[in-house]
Tab-separated table of C-alpha atoms in Angstrom:
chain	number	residue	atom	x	y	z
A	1	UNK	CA	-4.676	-0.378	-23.755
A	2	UNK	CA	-6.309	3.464	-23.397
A	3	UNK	CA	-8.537	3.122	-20.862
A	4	UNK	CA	-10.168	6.668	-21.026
A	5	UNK	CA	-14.096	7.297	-21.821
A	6	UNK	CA	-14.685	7.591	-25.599
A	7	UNK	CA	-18.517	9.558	-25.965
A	8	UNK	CA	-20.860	7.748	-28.356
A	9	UNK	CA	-24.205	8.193	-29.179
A	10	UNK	CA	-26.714	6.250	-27.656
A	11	UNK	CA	-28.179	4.460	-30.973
A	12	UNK	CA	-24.692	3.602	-32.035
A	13	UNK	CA	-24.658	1.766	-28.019
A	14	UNK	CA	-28.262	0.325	-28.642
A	15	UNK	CA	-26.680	-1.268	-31.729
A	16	UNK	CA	-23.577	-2.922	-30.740
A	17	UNK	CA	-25.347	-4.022	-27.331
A	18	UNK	CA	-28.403	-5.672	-30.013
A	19	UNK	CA	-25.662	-7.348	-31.943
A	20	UNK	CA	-23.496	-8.770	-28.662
A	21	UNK	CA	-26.950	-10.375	-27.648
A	22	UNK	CA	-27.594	-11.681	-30.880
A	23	UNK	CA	-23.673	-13.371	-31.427
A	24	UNK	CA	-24.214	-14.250	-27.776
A	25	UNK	CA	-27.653	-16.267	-28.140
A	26	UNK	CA	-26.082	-17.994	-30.919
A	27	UNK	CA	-23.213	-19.330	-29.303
A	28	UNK	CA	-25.121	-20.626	-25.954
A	29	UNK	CA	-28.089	-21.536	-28.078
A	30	UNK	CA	-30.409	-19.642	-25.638
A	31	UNK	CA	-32.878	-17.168	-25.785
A	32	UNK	CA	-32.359	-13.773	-23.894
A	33	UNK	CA	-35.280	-13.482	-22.302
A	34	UNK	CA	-35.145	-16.904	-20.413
A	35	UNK	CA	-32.369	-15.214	-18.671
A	36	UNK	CA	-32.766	-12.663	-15.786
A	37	UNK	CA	-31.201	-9.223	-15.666
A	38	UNK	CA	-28.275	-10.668	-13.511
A	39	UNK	CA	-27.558	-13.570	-15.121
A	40	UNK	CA	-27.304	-11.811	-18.418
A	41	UNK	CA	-25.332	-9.931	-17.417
A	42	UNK	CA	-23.398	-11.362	-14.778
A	43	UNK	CA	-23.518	-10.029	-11.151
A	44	UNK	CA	-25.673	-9.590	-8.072
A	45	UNK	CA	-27.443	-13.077	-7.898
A	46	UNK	CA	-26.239	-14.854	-10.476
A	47	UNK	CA	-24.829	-18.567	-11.710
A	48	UNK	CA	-21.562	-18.378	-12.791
A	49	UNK	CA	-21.713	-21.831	-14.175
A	50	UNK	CA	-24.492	-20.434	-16.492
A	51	UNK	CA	-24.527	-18.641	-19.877
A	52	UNK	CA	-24.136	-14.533	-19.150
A	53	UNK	CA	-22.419	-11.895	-20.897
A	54	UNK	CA	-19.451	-11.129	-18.584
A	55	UNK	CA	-18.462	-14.869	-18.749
A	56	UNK	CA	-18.667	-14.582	-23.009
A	57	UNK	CA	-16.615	-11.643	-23.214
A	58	UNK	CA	-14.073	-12.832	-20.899
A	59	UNK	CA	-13.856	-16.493	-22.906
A	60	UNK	CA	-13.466	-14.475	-26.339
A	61	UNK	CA	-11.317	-11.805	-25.111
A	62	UNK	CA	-9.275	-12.942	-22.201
A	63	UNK	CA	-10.327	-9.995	-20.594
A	64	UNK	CA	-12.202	-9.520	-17.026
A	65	UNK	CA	-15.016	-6.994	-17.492
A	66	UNK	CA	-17.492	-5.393	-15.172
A	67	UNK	CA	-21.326	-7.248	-15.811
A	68	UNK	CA	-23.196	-4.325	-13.716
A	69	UNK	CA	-21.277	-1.130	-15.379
A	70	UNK	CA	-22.585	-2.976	-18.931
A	71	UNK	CA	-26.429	-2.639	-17.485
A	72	UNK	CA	-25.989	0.443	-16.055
A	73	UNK	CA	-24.568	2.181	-19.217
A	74	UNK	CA	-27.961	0.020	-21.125
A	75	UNK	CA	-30.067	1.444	-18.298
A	76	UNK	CA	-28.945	5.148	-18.902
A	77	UNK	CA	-29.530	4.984	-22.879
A	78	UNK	CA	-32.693	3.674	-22.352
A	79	UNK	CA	-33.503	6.742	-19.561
A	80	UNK	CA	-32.409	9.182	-22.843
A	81	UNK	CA	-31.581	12.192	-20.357
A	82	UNK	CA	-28.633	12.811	-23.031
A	83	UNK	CA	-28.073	12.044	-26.872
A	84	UNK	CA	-24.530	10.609	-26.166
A	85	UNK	CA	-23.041	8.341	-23.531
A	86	UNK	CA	-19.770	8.057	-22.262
A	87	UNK	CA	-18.416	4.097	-22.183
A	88	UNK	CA	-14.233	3.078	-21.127
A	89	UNK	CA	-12.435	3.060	-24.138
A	90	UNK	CA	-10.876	-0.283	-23.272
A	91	UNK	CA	-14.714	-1.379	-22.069
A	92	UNK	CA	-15.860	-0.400	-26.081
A	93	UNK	CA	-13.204	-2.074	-27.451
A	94	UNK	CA	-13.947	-5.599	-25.932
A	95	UNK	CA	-17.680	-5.077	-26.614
A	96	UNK	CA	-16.983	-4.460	-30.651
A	97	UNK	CA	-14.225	-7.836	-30.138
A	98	UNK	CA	-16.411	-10.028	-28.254
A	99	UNK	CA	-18.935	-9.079	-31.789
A	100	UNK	CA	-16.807	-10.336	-33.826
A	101	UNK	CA	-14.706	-7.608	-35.166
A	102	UNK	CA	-11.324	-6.441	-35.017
A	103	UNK	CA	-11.517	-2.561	-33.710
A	104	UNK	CA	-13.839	0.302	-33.771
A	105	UNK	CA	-13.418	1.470	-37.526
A	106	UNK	CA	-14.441	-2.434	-39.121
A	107	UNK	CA	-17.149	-3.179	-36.584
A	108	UNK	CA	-18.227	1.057	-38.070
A	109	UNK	CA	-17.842	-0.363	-41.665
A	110	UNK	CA	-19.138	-3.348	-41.547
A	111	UNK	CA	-21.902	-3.939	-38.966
A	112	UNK	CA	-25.392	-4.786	-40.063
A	113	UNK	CA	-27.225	-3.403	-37.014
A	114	UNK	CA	-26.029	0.630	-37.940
A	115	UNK	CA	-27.982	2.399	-40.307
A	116	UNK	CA	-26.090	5.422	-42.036
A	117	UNK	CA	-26.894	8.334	-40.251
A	118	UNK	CA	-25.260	6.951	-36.907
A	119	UNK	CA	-22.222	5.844	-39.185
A	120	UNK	CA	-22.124	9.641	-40.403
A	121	UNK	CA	-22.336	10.815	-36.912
A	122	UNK	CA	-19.603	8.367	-35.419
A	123	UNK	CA	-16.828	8.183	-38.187
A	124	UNK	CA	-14.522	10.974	-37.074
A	125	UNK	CA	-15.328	10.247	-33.103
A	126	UNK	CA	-12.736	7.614	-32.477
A	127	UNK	CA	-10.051	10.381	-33.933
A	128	UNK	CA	-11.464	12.745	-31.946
A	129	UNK	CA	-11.222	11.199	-28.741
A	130	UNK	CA	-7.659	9.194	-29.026
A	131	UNK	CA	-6.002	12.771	-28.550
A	132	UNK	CA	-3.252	12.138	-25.778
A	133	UNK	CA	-2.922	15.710	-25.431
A	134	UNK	CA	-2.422	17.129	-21.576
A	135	UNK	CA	-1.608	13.286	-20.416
A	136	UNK	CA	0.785	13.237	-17.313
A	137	UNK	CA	2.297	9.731	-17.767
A	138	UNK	CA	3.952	8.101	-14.073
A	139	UNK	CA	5.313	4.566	-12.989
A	140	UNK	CA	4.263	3.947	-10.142
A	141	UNK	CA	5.884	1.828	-7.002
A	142	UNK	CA	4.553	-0.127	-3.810
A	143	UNK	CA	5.063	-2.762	-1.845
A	144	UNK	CA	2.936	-5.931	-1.393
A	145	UNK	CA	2.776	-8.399	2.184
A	146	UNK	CA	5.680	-5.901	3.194
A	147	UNK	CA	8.526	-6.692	0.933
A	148	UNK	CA	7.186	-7.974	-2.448
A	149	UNK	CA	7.734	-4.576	-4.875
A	150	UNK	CA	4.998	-3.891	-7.363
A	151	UNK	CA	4.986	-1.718	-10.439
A	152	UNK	CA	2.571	0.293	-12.041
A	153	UNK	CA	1.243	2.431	-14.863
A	154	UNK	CA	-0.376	5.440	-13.185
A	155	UNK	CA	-1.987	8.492	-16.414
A	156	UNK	CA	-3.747	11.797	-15.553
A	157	UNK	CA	-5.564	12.964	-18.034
A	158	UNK	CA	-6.488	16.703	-18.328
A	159	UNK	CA	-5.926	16.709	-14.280
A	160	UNK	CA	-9.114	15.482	-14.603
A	161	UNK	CA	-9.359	11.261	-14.458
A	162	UNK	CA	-6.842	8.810	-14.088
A	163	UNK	CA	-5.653	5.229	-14.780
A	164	UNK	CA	-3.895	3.196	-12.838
A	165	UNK	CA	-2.698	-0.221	-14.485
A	166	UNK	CA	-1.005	-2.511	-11.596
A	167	UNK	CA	1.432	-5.068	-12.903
A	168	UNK	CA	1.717	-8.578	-11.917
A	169	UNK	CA	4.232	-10.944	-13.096
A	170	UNK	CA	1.810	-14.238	-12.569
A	171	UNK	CA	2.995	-15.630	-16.132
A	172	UNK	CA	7.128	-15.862	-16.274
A	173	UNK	CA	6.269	-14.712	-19.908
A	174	UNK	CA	4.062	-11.788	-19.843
A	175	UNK	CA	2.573	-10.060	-16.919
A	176	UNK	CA	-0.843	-8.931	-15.719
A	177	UNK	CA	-2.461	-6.217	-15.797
A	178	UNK	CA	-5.663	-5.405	-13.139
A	179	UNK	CA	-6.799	-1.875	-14.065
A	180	UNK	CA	-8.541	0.941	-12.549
A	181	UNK	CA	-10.107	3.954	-14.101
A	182	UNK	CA	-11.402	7.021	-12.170
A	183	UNK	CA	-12.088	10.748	-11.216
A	184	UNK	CA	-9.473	13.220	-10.014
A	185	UNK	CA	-10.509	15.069	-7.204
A	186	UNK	CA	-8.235	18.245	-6.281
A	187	UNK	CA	-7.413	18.793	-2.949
A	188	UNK	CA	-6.047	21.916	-1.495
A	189	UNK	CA	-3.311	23.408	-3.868
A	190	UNK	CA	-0.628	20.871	-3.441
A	191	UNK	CA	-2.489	17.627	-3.384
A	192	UNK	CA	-5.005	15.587	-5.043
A	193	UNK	CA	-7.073	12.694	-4.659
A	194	UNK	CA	-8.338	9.481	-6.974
A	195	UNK	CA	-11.448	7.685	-6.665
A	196	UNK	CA	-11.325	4.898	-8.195
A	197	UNK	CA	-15.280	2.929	-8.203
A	198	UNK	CA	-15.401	-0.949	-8.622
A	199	UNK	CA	-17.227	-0.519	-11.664
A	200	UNK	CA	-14.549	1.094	-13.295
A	201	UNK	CA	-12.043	-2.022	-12.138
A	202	UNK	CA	-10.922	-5.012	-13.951
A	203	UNK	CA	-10.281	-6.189	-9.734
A	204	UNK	CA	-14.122	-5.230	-8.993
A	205	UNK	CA	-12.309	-3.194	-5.898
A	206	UNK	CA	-12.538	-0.094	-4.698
A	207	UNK	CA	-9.423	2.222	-4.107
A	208	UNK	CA	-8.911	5.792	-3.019
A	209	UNK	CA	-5.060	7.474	-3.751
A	210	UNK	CA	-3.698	10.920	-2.396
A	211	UNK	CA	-0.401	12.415	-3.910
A	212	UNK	CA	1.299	15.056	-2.474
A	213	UNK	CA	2.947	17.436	-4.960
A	214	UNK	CA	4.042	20.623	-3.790
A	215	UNK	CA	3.632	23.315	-5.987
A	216	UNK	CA	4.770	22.969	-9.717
A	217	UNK	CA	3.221	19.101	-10.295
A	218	UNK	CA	3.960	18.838	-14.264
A	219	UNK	CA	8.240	19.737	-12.757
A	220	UNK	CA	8.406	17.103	-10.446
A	221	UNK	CA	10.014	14.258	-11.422
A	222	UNK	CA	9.076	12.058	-8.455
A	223	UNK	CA	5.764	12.409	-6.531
A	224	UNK	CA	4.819	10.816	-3.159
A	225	UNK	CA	1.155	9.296	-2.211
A	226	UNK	CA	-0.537	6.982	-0.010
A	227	UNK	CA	-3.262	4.448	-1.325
A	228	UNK	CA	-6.084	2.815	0.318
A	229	UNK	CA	-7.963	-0.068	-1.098
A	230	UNK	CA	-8.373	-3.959	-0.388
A	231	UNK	CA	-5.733	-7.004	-0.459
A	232	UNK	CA	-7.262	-10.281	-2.816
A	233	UNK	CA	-9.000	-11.482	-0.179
A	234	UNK	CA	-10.717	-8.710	0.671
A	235	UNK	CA	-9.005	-7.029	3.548
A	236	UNK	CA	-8.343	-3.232	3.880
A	237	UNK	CA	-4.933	-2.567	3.253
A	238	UNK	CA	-3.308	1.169	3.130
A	239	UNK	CA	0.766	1.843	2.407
A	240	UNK	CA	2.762	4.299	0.559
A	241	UNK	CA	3.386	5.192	-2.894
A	242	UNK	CA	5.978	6.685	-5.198
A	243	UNK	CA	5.088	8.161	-8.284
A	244	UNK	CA	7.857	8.625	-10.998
A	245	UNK	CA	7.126	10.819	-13.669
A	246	UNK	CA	8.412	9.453	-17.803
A	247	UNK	CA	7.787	11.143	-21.067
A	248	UNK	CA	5.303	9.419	-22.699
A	249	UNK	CA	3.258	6.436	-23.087
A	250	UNK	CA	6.284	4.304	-25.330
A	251	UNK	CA	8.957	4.975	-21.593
A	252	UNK	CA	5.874	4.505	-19.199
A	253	UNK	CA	5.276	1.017	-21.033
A	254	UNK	CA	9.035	0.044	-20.906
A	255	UNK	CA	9.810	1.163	-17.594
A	256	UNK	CA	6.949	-0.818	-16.009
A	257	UNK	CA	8.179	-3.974	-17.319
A	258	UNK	CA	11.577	-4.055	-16.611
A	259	UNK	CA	12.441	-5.888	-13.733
A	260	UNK	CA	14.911	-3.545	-12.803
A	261	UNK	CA	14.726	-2.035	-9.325
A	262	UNK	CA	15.483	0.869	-7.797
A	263	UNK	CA	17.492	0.374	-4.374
A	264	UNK	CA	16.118	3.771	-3.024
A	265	UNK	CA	12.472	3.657	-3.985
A	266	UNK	CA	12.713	0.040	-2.360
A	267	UNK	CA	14.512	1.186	0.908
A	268	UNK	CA	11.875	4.107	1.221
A	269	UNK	CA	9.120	1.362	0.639
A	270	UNK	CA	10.259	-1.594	2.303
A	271	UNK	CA	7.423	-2.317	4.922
A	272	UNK	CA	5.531	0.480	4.388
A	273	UNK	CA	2.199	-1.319	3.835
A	274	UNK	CA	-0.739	-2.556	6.596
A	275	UNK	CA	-3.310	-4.733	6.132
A	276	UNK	CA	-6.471	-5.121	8.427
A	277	UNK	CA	-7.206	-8.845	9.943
A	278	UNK	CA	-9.914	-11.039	7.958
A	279	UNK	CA	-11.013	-11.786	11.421
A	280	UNK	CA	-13.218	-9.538	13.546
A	281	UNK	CA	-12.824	-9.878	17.604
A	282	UNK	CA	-15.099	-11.014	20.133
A	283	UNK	CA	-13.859	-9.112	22.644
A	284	UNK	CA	-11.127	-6.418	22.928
A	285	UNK	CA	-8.477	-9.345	24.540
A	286	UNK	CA	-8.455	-10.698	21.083
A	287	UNK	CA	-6.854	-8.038	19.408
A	288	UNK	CA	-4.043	-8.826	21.646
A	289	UNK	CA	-0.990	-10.818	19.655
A	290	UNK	CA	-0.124	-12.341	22.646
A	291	UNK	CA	-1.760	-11.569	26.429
A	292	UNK	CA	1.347	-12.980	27.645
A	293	UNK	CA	3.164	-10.190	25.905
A	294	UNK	CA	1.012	-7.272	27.974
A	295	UNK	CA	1.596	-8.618	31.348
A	296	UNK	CA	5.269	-8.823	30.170
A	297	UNK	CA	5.260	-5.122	29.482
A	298	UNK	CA	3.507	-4.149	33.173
A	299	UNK	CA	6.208	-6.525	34.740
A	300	UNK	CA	8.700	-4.185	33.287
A	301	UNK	CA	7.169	-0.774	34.362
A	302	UNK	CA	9.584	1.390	36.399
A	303	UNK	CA	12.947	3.383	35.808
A	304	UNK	CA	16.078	1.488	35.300
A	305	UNK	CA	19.503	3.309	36.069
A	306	UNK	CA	22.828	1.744	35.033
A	307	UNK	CA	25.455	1.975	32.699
A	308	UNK	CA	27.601	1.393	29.713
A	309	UNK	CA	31.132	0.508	29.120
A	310	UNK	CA	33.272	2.366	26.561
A	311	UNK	CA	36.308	1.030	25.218
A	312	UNK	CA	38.716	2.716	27.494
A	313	UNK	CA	36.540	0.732	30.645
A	314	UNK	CA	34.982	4.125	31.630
A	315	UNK	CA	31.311	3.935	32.734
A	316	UNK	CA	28.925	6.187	30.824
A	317	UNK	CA	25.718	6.794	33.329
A	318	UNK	CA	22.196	5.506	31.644
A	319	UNK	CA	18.993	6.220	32.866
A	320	UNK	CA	15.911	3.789	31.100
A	321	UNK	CA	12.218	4.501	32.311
A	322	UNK	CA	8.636	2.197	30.660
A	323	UNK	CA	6.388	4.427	31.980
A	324	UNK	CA	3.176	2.904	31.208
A	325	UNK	CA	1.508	-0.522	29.726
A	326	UNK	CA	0.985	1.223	26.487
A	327	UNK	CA	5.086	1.084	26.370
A	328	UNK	CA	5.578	4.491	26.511
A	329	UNK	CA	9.278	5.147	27.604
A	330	UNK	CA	12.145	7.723	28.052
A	331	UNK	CA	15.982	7.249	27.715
A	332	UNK	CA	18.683	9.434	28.939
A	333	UNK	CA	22.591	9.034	27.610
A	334	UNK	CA	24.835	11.787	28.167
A	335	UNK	CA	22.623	14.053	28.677
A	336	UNK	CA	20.727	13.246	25.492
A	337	UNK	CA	16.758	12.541	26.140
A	338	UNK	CA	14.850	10.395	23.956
A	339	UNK	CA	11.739	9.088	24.050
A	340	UNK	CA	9.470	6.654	22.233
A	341	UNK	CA	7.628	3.332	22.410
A	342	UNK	CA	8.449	-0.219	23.250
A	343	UNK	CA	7.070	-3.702	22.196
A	344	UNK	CA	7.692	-7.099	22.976
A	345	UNK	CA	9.219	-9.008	20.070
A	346	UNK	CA	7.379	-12.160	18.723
A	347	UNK	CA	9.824	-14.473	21.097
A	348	UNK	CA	9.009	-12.450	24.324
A	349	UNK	CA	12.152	-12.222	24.793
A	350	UNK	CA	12.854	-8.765	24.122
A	351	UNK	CA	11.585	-5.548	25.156
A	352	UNK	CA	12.071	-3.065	21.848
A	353	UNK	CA	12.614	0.765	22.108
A	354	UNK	CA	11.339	2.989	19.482
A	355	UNK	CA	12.508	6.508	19.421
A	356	UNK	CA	11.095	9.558	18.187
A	357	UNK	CA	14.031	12.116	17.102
A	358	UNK	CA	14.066	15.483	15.837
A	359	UNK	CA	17.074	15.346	14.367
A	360	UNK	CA	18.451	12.333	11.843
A	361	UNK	CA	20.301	10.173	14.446
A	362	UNK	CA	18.826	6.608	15.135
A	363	UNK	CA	19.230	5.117	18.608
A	364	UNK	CA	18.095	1.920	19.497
A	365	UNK	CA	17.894	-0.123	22.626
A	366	UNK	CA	16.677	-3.272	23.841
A	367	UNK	CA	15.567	-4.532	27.221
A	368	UNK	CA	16.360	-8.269	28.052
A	369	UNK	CA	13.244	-9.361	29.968
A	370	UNK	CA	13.876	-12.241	31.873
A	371	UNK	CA	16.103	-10.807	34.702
A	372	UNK	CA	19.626	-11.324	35.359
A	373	UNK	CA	19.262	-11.613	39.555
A	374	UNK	CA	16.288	-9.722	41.128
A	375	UNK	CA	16.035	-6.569	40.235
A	376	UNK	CA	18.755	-6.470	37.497
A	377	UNK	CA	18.578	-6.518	34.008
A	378	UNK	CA	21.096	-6.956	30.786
A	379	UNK	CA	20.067	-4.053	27.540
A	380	UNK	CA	21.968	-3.826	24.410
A	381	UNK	CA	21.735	0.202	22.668
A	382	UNK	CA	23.578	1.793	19.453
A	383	UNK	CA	23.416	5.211	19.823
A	384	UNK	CA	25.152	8.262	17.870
A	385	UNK	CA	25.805	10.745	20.392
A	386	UNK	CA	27.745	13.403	18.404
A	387	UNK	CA	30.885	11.809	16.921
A	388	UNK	CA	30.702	8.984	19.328
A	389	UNK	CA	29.021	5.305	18.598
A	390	UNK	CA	27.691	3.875	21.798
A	391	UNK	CA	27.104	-0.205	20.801
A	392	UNK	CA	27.347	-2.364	23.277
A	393	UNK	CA	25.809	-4.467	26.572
A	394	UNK	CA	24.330	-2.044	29.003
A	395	UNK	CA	23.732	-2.733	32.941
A	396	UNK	CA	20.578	-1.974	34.487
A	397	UNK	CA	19.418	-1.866	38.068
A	398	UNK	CA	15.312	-1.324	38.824
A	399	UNK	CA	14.180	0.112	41.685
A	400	UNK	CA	17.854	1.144	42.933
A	401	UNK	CA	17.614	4.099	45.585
A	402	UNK	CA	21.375	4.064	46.334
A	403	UNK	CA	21.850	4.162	42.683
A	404	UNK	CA	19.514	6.804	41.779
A	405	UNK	CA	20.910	8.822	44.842
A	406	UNK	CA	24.053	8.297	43.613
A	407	UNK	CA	23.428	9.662	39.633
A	408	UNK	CA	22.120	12.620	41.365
A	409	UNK	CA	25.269	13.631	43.209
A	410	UNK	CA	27.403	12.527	39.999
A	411	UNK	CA	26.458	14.329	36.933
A	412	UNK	CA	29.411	13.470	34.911
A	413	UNK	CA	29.810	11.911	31.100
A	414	UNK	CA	32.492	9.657	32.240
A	415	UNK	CA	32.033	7.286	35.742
A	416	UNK	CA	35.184	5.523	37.025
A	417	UNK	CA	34.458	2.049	38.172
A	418	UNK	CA	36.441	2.986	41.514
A	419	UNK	CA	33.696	5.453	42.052
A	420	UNK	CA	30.989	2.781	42.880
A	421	UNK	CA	30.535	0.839	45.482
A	422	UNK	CA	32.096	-2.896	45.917
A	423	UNK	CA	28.468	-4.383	45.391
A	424	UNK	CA	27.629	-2.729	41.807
A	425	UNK	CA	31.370	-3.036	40.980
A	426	UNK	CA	31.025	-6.824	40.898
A	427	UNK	CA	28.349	-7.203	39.026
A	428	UNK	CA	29.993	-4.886	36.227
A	429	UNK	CA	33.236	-7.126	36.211
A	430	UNK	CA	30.484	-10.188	36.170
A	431	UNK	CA	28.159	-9.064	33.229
A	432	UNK	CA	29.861	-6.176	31.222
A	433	UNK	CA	33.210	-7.396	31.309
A	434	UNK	CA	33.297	-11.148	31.250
């Protein structure tokens, strides 16, 4: 359903909103003005339980609609700062349903509640404003709790507002639609931004998007964005979007319910979403996952030197530093430095290295943290060091001065075994070789 603003005038609003009232006091057998402003119309203080207008449109259409964006539209016609009003086109069209009437033209032909000068003034407006002219038509892609992939109808119109129709496939049959409408907002000259109000939302949520687009937007065929906006129960959530451009309204429709999905928008996605806790902290100690996983991390501060076994039983030297209890850490292999972040993995087993590379290589390495003997520690790395893959156990020694004093004298790639001393030479054969 087009979900752009249609203008009207504001007598041919006063009239449908008198007829509703009237088809809706009949069918509750109730009279209006026993009812308060939010119960008739359904929000702020109100009893669900009890007749009101959002609950009667929704029980003859099917469809969710916004109580306070009905009074605020009555409250501006009855202001009269402007001859005309602009309602949602999708909004209009359950109003003139919920009536009694099929669509815009019978409820214009038939009503008894429009004289004939506002049926001369609003027979050619519906024409006028179904024009899909200057319509940029996307589907749209995200992920949901991390992994679930979500499609979505996402229309510009005029680079000026915006829908954004997010499908849900709650029926096996056919699938849900929750719908936002709202204003485009440019920003810079190769970005813009959405606002999307609750009143203009079938969820009754807020959300804020930001594409990214470059310089020609209308030539690219895929766009990339970020959203901002609140789970179903109510928690901030923000993750990244993809925005794939189609031809017009008939592929945008198809492509949105195929199940179908695209292995590299879903790799690019997967986990790309973060949701804020539904529970607020007492103190800072409870924003901790685990306080046993903190004291893990200081236990482990220090520099670790050691090394790894290649297949021909050469040593290759390592050097492996945590530098601070935020996990901050460096990593040295053949003369390749890396640094990043670590974190304890949910079974505190495990201390996790996360790099930060310039280049496209990925290198990871992981610090076993319950200790071999004193002092001496078992890692596991994969690491692409130029046409060489490094995957394998790794031996570490903390707090070594021989060692380090050692490293120092013997800058080489390669490190025979018979170079060592007796002492670190066992404990190779014992843990790297066995």
């Amino acid at each position: 359903m087009n979900i752009r603003g249609i203008k009207v005038s504001n007598g041919f609003i006063s009239s449908l909103h008198r007829e509703l009232l009237t088809v809706f006091s009949r069918h509750y057998n109730i009279e209006i003005k026993t009812l308060t402003v939010f119960q008739l119309y359904g929000f702020g203080n109100y009893n669900e339980n009890r007749p009101n207008l959002k609950g009667y449109i929704t029980e003859i259409t099917g469809q969710w609609i916004n109580g306070k964006y009905l009074y605020n539209k009555i409250k501006e016609i009855e202001k009269g700062n402007s001859k005309n009003i602009k309602l949602r086109r999708d909004y209009l069209s359950l109003l003139i349903i919920a009536t009694g009437y099929n669509n815009y033209s019978e409820y214009l032909k038939n009503s008894p509640f429009i004289g004939s000068d506002i049926r001369n003034e609003e027979d050619s407006n519906i024409d006028e404003n179904s024009n899909d002219v200057d319509a940029l038509y996307y589907v749209g892609y995200y992920v949901e709790d991390r992994q679930y992939y979500i499609k979505s109808k996402f229309t510009i119109y005029k680079m000026k507002s915006a829908s954004w129709e997010i499908l849900y496939w709650e029926k096996n049959i056919e699938p849900t639609f929750y719908k936002y409408f709202g204003k485009c907002v440019p920003t810079g000259e190769s970005a813009l931004s959405f606002y999307f109000s609750k009143e203009n939302s079938t969820l009754n949520k807020e959300c804020f998007v930001n594409i990214f687009y470059g310089n020609n937007m209308q030539t690219k065929p895929v766009l990339l964005g970020a959203y901002n906006g609140f789970n179903r129960n109510n928690n901030p959530v923000i993750g990244k979007l993809i925005f794939e451009q189609v031809d017009n309204i008939e592929e945008q429709n198809e492509k949105v319910r195929s199940k179908e999905i695209n292995p590299i928008f879903h790799h690019y996605l997967y986990s790309q979403r973060m949701e804020v806790d539904g529970i607020l902290p007492h103190k800072d100690s409870d924003l901790s996952v685990s306080l046993n996983r903190l004291e893990i991390v200081n236990f482990l501060i220090g520099e670790y030197l050691g090394f790894y076994m290649d297949k021909n039983n050469y040593l290759i030297p390592i050097t492996f530093e945590v530098l601070n209890e935020l996990g901050e850490l460096k990593f040295k292999i053949n003369n390749t430095n890396l640094i990043g972040i670590a974190r304890i993995n949910r079974t505190e087993n495990y201390l996790i290295s996360e790099f930060s590379e310039k280049d496209k290589s990925f290198s990871q390495f992981s610090l076993q943290v319950q200790p071999l003997e004193r002092d001496l520690f078992l890692g596991h790395m994969l690491v692409y060091s130029g046409a060489n893959v490094l995957n394998g156990k790794v031996l570490l020694w903390k707090k070594y001065k021989a060692l380090k004093k050692f490293m120092e004298q013997n800058k080489e790639f390669y490190l025979n075994k018979n170079d060592l001393e007796n002492s670190l030479v066992n404990k190779i054969d014992e843990y790297l070789e066995k």
